[in-house]
CSV table of C-alpha atoms in Angstrom, one decimal:
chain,number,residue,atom,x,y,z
A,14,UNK,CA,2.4,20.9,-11.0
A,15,UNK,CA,1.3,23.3,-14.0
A,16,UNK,CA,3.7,24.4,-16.8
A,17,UNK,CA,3.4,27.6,-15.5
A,18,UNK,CA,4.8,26.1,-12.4
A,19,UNK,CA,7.9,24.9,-14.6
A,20,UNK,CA,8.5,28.8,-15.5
A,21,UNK,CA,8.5,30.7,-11.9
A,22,UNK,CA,10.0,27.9,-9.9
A,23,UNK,CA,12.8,28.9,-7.9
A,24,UNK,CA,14.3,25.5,-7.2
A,25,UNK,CA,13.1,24.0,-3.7
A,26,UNK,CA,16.9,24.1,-2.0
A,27,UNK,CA,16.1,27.5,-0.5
A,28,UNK,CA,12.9,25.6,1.1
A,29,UNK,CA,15.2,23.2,2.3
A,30,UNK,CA,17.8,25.9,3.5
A,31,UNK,CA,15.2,27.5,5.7
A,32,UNK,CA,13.9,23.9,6.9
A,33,UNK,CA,17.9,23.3,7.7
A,34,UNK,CA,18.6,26.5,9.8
A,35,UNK,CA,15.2,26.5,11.9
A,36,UNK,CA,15.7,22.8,13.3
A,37,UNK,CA,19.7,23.3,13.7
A,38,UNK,CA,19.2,26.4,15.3
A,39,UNK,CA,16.8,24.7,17.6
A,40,UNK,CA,19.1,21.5,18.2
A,41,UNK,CA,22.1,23.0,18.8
A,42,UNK,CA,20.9,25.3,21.5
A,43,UNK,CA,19.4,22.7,22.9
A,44,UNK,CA,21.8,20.2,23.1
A,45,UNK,CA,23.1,19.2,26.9
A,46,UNK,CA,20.1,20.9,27.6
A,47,UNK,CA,16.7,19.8,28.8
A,48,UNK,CA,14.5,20.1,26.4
A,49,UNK,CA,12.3,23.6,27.5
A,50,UNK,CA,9.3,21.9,26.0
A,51,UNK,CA,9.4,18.9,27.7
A,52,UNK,CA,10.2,20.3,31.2
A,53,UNK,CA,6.8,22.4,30.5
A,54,UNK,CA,4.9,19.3,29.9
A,55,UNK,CA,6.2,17.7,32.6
A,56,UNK,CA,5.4,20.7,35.2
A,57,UNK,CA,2.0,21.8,34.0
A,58,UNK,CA,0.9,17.9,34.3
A,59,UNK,CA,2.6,17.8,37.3
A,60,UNK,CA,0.2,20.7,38.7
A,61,UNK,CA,-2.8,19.7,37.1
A,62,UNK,CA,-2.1,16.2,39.1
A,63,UNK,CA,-1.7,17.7,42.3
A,64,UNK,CA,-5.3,18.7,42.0
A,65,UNK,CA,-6.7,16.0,39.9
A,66,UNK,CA,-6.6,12.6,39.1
A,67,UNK,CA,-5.9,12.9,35.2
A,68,UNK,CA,-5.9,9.8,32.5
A,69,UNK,CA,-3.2,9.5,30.8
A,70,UNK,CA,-5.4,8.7,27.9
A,71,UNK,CA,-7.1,12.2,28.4
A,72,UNK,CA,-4.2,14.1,27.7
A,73,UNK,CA,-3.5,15.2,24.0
A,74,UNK,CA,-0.2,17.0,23.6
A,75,UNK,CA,1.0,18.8,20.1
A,76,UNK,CA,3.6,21.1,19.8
A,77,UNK,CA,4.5,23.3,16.3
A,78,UNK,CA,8.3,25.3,16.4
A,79,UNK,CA,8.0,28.3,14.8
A,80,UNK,CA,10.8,30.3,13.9
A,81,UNK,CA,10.1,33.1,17.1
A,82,UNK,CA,7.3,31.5,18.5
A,83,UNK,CA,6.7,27.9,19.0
A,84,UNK,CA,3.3,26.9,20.0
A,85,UNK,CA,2.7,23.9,23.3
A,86,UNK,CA,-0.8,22.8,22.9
A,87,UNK,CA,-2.0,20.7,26.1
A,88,UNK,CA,-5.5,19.6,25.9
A,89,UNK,CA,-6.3,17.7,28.9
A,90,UNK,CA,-10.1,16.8,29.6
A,91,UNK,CA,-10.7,17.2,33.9
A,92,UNK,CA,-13.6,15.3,35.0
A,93,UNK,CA,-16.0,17.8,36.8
A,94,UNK,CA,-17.0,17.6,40.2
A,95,UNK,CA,-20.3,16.5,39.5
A,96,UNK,CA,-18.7,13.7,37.5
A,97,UNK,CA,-17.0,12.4,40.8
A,98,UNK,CA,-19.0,13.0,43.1
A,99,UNK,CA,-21.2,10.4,41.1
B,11,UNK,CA,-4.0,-7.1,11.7
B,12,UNK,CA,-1.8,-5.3,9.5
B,13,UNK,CA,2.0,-6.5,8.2
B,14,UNK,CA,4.9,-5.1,9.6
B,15,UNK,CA,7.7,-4.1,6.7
B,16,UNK,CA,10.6,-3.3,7.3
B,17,UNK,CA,13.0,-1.3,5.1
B,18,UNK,CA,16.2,-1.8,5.3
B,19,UNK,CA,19.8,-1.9,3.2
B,20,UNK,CA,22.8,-2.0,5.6
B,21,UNK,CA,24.7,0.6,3.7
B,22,UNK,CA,23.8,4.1,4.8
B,23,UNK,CA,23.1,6.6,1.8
B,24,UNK,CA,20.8,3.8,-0.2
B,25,UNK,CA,17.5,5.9,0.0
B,26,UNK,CA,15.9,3.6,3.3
B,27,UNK,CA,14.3,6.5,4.7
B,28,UNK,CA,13.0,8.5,1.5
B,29,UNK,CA,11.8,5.2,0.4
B,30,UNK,CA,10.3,4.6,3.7
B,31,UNK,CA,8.3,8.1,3.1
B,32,UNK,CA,7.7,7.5,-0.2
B,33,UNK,CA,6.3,4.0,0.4
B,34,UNK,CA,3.9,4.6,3.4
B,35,UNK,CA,2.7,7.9,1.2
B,36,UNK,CA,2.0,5.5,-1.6
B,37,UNK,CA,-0.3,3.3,0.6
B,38,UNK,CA,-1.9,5.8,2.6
B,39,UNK,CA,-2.3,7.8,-0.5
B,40,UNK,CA,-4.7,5.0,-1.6
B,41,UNK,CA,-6.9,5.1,2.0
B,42,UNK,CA,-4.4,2.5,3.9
B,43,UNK,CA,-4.0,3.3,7.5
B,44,UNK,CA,-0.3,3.4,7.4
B,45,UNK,CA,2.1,4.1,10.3
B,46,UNK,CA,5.6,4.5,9.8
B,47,UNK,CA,8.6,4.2,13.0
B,48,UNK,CA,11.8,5.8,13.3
B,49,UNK,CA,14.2,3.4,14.4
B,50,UNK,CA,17.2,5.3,13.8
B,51,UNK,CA,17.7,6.4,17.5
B,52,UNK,CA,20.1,9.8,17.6
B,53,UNK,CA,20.0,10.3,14.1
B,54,UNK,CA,16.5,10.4,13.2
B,55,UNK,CA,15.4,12.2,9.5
B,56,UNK,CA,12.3,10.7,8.9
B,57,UNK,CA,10.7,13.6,10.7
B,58,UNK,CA,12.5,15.8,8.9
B,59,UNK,CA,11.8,13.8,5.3
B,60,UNK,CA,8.5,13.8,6.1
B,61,UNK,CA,7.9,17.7,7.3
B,62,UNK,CA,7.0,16.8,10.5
B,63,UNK,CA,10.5,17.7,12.1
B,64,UNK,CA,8.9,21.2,14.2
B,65,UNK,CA,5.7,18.8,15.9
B,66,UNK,CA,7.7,16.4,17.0
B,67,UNK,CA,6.9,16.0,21.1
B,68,UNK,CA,7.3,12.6,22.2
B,69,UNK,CA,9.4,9.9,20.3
B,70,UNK,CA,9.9,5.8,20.2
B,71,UNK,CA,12.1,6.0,23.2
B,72,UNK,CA,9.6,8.0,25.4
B,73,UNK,CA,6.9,5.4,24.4
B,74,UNK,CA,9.4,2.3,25.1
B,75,UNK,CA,10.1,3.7,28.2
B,76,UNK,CA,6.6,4.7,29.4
B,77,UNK,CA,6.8,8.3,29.6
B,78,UNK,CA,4.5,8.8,26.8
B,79,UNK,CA,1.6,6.5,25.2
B,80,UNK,CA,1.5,5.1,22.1
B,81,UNK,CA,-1.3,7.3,20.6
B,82,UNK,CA,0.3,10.5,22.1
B,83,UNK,CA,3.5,10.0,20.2
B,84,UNK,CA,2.4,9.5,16.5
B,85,UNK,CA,1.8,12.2,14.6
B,86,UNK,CA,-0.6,12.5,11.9
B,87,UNK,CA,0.8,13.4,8.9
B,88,UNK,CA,-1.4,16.6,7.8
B,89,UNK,CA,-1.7,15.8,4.2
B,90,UNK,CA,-2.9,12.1,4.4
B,91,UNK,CA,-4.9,11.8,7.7
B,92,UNK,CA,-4.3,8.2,7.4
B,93,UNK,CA,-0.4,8.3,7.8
B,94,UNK,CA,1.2,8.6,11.1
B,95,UNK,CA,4.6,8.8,12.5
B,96,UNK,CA,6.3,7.8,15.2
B,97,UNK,CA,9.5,9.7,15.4
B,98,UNK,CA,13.0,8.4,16.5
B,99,UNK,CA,14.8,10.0,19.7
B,100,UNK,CA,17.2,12.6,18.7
B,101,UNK,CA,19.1,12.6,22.2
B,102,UNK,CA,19.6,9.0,23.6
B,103,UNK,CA,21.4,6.2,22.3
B,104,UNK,CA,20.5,2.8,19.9
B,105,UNK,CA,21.0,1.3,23.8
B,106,UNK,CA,17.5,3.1,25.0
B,107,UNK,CA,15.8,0.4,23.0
B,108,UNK,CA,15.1,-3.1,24.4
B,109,UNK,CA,13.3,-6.1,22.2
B,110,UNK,CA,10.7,-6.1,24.7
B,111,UNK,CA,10.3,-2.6,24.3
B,112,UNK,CA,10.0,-2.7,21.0
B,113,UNK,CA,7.4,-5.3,20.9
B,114,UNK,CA,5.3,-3.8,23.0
B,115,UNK,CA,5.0,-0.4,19.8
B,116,UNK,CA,4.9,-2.5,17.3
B,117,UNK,CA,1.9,-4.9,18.4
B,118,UNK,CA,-0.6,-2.6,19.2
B,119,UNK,CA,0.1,-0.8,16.0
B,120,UNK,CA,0.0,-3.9,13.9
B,121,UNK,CA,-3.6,-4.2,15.5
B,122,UNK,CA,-4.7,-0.7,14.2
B,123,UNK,CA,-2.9,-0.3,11.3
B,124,UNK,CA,-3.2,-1.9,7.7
B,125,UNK,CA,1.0,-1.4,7.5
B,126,UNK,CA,3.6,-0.9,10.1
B,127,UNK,CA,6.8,0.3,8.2
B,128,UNK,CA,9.9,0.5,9.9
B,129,UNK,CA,13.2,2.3,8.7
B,130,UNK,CA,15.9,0.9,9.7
B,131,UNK,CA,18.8,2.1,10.6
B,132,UNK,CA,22.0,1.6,8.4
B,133,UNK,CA,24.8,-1.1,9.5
B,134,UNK,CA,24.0,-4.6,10.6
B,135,UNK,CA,24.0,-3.7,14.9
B,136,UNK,CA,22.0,-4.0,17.7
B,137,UNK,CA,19.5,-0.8,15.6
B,138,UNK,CA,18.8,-2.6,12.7
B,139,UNK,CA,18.0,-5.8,14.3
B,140,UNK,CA,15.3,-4.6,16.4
B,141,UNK,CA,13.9,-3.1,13.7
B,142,UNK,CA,13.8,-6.1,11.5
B,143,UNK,CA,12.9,-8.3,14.7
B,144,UNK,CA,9.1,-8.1,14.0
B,145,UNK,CA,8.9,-7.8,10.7
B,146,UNK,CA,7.0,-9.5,8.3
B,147,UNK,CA,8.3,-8.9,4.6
B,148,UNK,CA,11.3,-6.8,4.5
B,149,UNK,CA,12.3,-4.1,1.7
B,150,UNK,CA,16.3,-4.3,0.9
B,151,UNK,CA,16.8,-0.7,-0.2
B,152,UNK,CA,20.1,-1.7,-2.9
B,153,UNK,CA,22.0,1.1,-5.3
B,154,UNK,CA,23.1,-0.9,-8.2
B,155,UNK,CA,26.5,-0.6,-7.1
B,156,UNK,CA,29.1,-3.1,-5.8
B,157,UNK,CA,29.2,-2.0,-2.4
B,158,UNK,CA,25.3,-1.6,-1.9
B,159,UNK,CA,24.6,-5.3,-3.3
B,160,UNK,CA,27.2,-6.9,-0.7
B,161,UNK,CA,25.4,-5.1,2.2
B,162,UNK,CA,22.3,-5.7,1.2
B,163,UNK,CA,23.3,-9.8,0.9
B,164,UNK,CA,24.4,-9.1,4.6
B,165,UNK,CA,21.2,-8.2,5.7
B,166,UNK,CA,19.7,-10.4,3.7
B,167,UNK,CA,21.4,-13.4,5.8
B,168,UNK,CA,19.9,-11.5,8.9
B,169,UNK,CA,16.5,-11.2,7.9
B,170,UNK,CA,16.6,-14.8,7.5
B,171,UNK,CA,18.4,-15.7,10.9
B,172,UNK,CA,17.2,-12.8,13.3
B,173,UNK,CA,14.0,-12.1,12.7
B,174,UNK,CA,11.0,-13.2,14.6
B,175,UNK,CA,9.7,-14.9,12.2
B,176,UNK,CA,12.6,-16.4,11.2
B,177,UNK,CA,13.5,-17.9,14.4
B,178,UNK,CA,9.3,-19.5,14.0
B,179,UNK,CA,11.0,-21.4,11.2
B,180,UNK,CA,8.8,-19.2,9.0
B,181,UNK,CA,10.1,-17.2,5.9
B,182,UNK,CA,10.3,-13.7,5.8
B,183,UNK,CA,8.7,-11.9,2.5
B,184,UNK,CA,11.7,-10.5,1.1
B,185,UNK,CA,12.3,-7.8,-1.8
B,186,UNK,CA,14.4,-5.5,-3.7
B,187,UNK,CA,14.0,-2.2,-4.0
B,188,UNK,CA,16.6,-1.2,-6.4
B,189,UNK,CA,16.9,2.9,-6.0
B,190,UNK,CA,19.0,5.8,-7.9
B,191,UNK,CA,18.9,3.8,-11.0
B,192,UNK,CA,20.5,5.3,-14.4
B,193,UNK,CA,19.1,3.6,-17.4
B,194,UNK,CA,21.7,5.3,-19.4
B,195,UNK,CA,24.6,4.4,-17.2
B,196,UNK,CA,23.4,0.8,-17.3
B,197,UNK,CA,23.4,0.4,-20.7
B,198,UNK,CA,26.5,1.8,-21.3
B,199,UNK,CA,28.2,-0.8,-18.8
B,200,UNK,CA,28.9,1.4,-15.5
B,201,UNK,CA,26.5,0.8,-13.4
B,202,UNK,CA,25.0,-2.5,-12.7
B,203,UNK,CA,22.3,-3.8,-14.3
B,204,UNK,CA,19.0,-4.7,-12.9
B,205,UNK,CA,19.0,-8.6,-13.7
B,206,UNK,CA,22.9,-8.2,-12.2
B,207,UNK,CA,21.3,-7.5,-8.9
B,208,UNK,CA,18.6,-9.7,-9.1
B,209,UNK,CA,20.9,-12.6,-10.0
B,210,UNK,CA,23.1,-12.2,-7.2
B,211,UNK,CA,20.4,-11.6,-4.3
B,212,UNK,CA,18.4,-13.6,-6.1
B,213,UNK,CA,15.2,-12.2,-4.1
B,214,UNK,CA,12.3,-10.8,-6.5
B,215,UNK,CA,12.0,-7.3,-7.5
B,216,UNK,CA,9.7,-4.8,-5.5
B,217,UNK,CA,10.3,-2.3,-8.2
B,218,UNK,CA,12.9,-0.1,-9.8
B,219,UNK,CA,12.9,3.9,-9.0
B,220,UNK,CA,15.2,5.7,-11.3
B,221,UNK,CA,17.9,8.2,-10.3
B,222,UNK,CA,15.9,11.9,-10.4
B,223,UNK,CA,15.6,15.2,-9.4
B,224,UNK,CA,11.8,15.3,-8.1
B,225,UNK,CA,13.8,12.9,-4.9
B,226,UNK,CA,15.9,15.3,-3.7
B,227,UNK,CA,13.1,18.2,-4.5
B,228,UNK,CA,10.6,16.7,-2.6
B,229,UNK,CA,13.5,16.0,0.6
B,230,UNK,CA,14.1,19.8,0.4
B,231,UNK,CA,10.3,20.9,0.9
B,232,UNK,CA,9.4,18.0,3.0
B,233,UNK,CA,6.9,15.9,1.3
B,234,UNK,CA,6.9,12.5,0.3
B,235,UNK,CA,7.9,12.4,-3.3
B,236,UNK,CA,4.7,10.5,-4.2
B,237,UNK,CA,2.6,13.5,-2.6
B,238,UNK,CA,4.7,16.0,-4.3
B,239,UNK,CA,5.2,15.6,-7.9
B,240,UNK,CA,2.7,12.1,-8.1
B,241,UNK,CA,3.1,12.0,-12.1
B,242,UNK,CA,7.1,12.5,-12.1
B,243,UNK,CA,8.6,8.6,-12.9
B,244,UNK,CA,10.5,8.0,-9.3
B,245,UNK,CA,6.8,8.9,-7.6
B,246,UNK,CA,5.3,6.6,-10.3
B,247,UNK,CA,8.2,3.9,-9.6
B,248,UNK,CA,7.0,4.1,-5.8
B,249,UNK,CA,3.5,4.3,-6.3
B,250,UNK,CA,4.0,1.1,-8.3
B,251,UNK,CA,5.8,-0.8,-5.8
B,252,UNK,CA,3.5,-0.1,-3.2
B,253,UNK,CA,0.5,-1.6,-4.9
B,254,UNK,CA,2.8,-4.4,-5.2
B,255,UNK,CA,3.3,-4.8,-1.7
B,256,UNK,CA,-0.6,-5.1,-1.1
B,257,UNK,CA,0.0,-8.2,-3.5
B,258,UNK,CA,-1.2,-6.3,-6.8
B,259,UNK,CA,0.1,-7.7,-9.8
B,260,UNK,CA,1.6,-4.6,-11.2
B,261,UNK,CA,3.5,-5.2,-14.5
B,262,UNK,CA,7.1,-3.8,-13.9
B,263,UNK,CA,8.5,-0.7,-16.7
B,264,UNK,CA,11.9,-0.7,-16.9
B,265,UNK,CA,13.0,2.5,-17.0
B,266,UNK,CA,14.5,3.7,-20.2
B,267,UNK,CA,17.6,6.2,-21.0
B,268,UNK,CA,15.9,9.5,-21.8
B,269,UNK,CA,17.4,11.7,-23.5
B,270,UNK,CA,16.9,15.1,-22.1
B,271,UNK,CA,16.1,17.9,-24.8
B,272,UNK,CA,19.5,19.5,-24.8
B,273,UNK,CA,20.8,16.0,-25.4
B,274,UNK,CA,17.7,15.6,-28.3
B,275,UNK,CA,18.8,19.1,-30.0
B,276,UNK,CA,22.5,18.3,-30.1
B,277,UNK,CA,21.7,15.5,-31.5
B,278,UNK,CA,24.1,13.8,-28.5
B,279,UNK,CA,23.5,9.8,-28.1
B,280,UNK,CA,23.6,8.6,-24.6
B,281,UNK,CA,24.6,4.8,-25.4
């Protein structure tokens, strides 16, 4: 932190107000509810299984919740035919 | 193998989990792989202490229970790439978590980690336990306050009864983490003094982390105060106290009463 820093700060509890309303907003509607992002997960793996045999261990999940747009990232590494067949 | 810590207080509103954040920072901070568990299931914050509260996808509950693996749950913190957490369930109750369950985190990440920290939840139940059960050193988390210091002794008498390690016959590395200190307040006979506390657990000091506005600043933006404002004198106090749970001999600075410069320029005196 500069002294210049010292001059223009705002105070951080706005930060914290924003932080605050994002998650609450998100927890409240989904309480009682099941969790949208978990029901994805389960259904595209669910999918994916009915066509291959995926590792666990091959699947990387991450997730970021935006404040209109929350981002699922599945990453899941299919073993190719040739790999099989082998 | 790493150590499994476990912070803990009994009294709620002590500072477990920002010390729990501010600790693991510390450590990873100086290239420790550090990972740090959630154990207060339904009303989890360290996410949220920690900034981590919107990438949260799987949690301690989903891992106990097999829906997820371990590696899939923790997330990396993504200012310290050797920091992970593994976040508490929001939805289900303290009863999702079994011992056995539990064991079955904690050992694999006591293989791969340097430091396992676990915050505890507050009150002396079934939550707490299992996150003291595999501990090996525990941090009491104490407000020099009357209420505080009786807890703490509480949980103090658990660590040595309930824990793992305890039941071996083996003694748990114990220490005192006094937080929210006022120098000023102490001198002037309100607040309980340091050597007051350390007299009456009689357990040594970890370190002393004064009352200050850089804690609840860094809580508001989600950072670890240690990572946020590292020079401020609670980030120092944590930074401190973490080297001195690798076993450093850090000499201990007891915070003095400074006087701010209103105080200074009105001449005011604080004792």
């Amino acid at each position: 932190m500069s002294i210049l820093d010292l001059f223009k700060r705002r105070g951080t509890a706005p930060v914290a107000r924003e932080r605050l309303q994002l998650l609450l907003a998100y927890e409240r509607n989904s309480r009682g509810k099941p969790d949208l992002v978990a029901v994805l997960r389960e259904e595209i793996l669910a999918v994916i299984a009915k066509h291959v045999t995926v590792d666990q261990d091959d699947v990387q999940i991450s997730m970021e919740r935006g404040e209109r747009v929350s981002t699922l990232e599945i990453d899941i590494q299919i073993p190719n035919q040739a790999a099989l067949a082998a | 193998m790493g150590k499994v810590i476990v912070v803990t207080s009994g009294k709620g509103g002590v500072g477990k989990t920002t010390s729990t954040a501010a600790l693991g920072a510390a450590l990873a901070q100086t290239g420790l792989k550090v990972a740090l568990i959630d154990f207060d299931v339904g009303l989890r914050n360290l996410d949220l202490i920690m900034g981590a509260e919107r990438r949260v996808v799987f949690d301690l509950v989903n891992v106990v229970q097999g829906q997820a693996k371990l590696s899939q749950a923790l997330i990396r913190d993504k200012r310290i790439d050797t920091l992970f957490l593994l976040p508490a369930s929001q939805t289900r109750d303290k009863d999702a978590l079994t011992e056995e369950g539990v064991g079955k985190v904690v050992a694999p990440l006591k293989e791969k980690f340097d430091y396992v920290l676990c915050d505890s939840p507050a009150g002396i139940e079934r939550g707490a336990q299992l996150a003291m059960r595999f501990a090996d050193d525990a941090v009491i988390v104490t407000n020099p306050e009357v209420s505080s210091v009786r807890d703490s002794d509480r949980i103090i008498g658990l660590l040595d009864s309930k824990t793992v390690k305890a039941e071996k016959g083996e003694e748990i590395g114990k220490h005192v983490l006094v937080t929210r200190y006022d120098a000023a307040r102490a001198a002037r006979g309100e607040m309980l003094g340091i050597a007051d506390v350390l007299e009456i657990l009689s357990v040594p000091l970890l370190g002393i982390v004064p009352e200050n506005q850089a804690v609840l600043r860094a809580s508001n933006l989600g950072s670890p105060v240690t990572l946020n404002e590292p020079t401020n004198i609670a980030a120092k106090a944590y930074l401190d106290a973490a080297r001195r749970l690798t076993g450093e001999a850090v000499p201990m600075v007891m915070p003095s009463e400074r006087k701010g410069f209103l105080d200074r320029l009105l001449g005011r005196k604080a004792a």
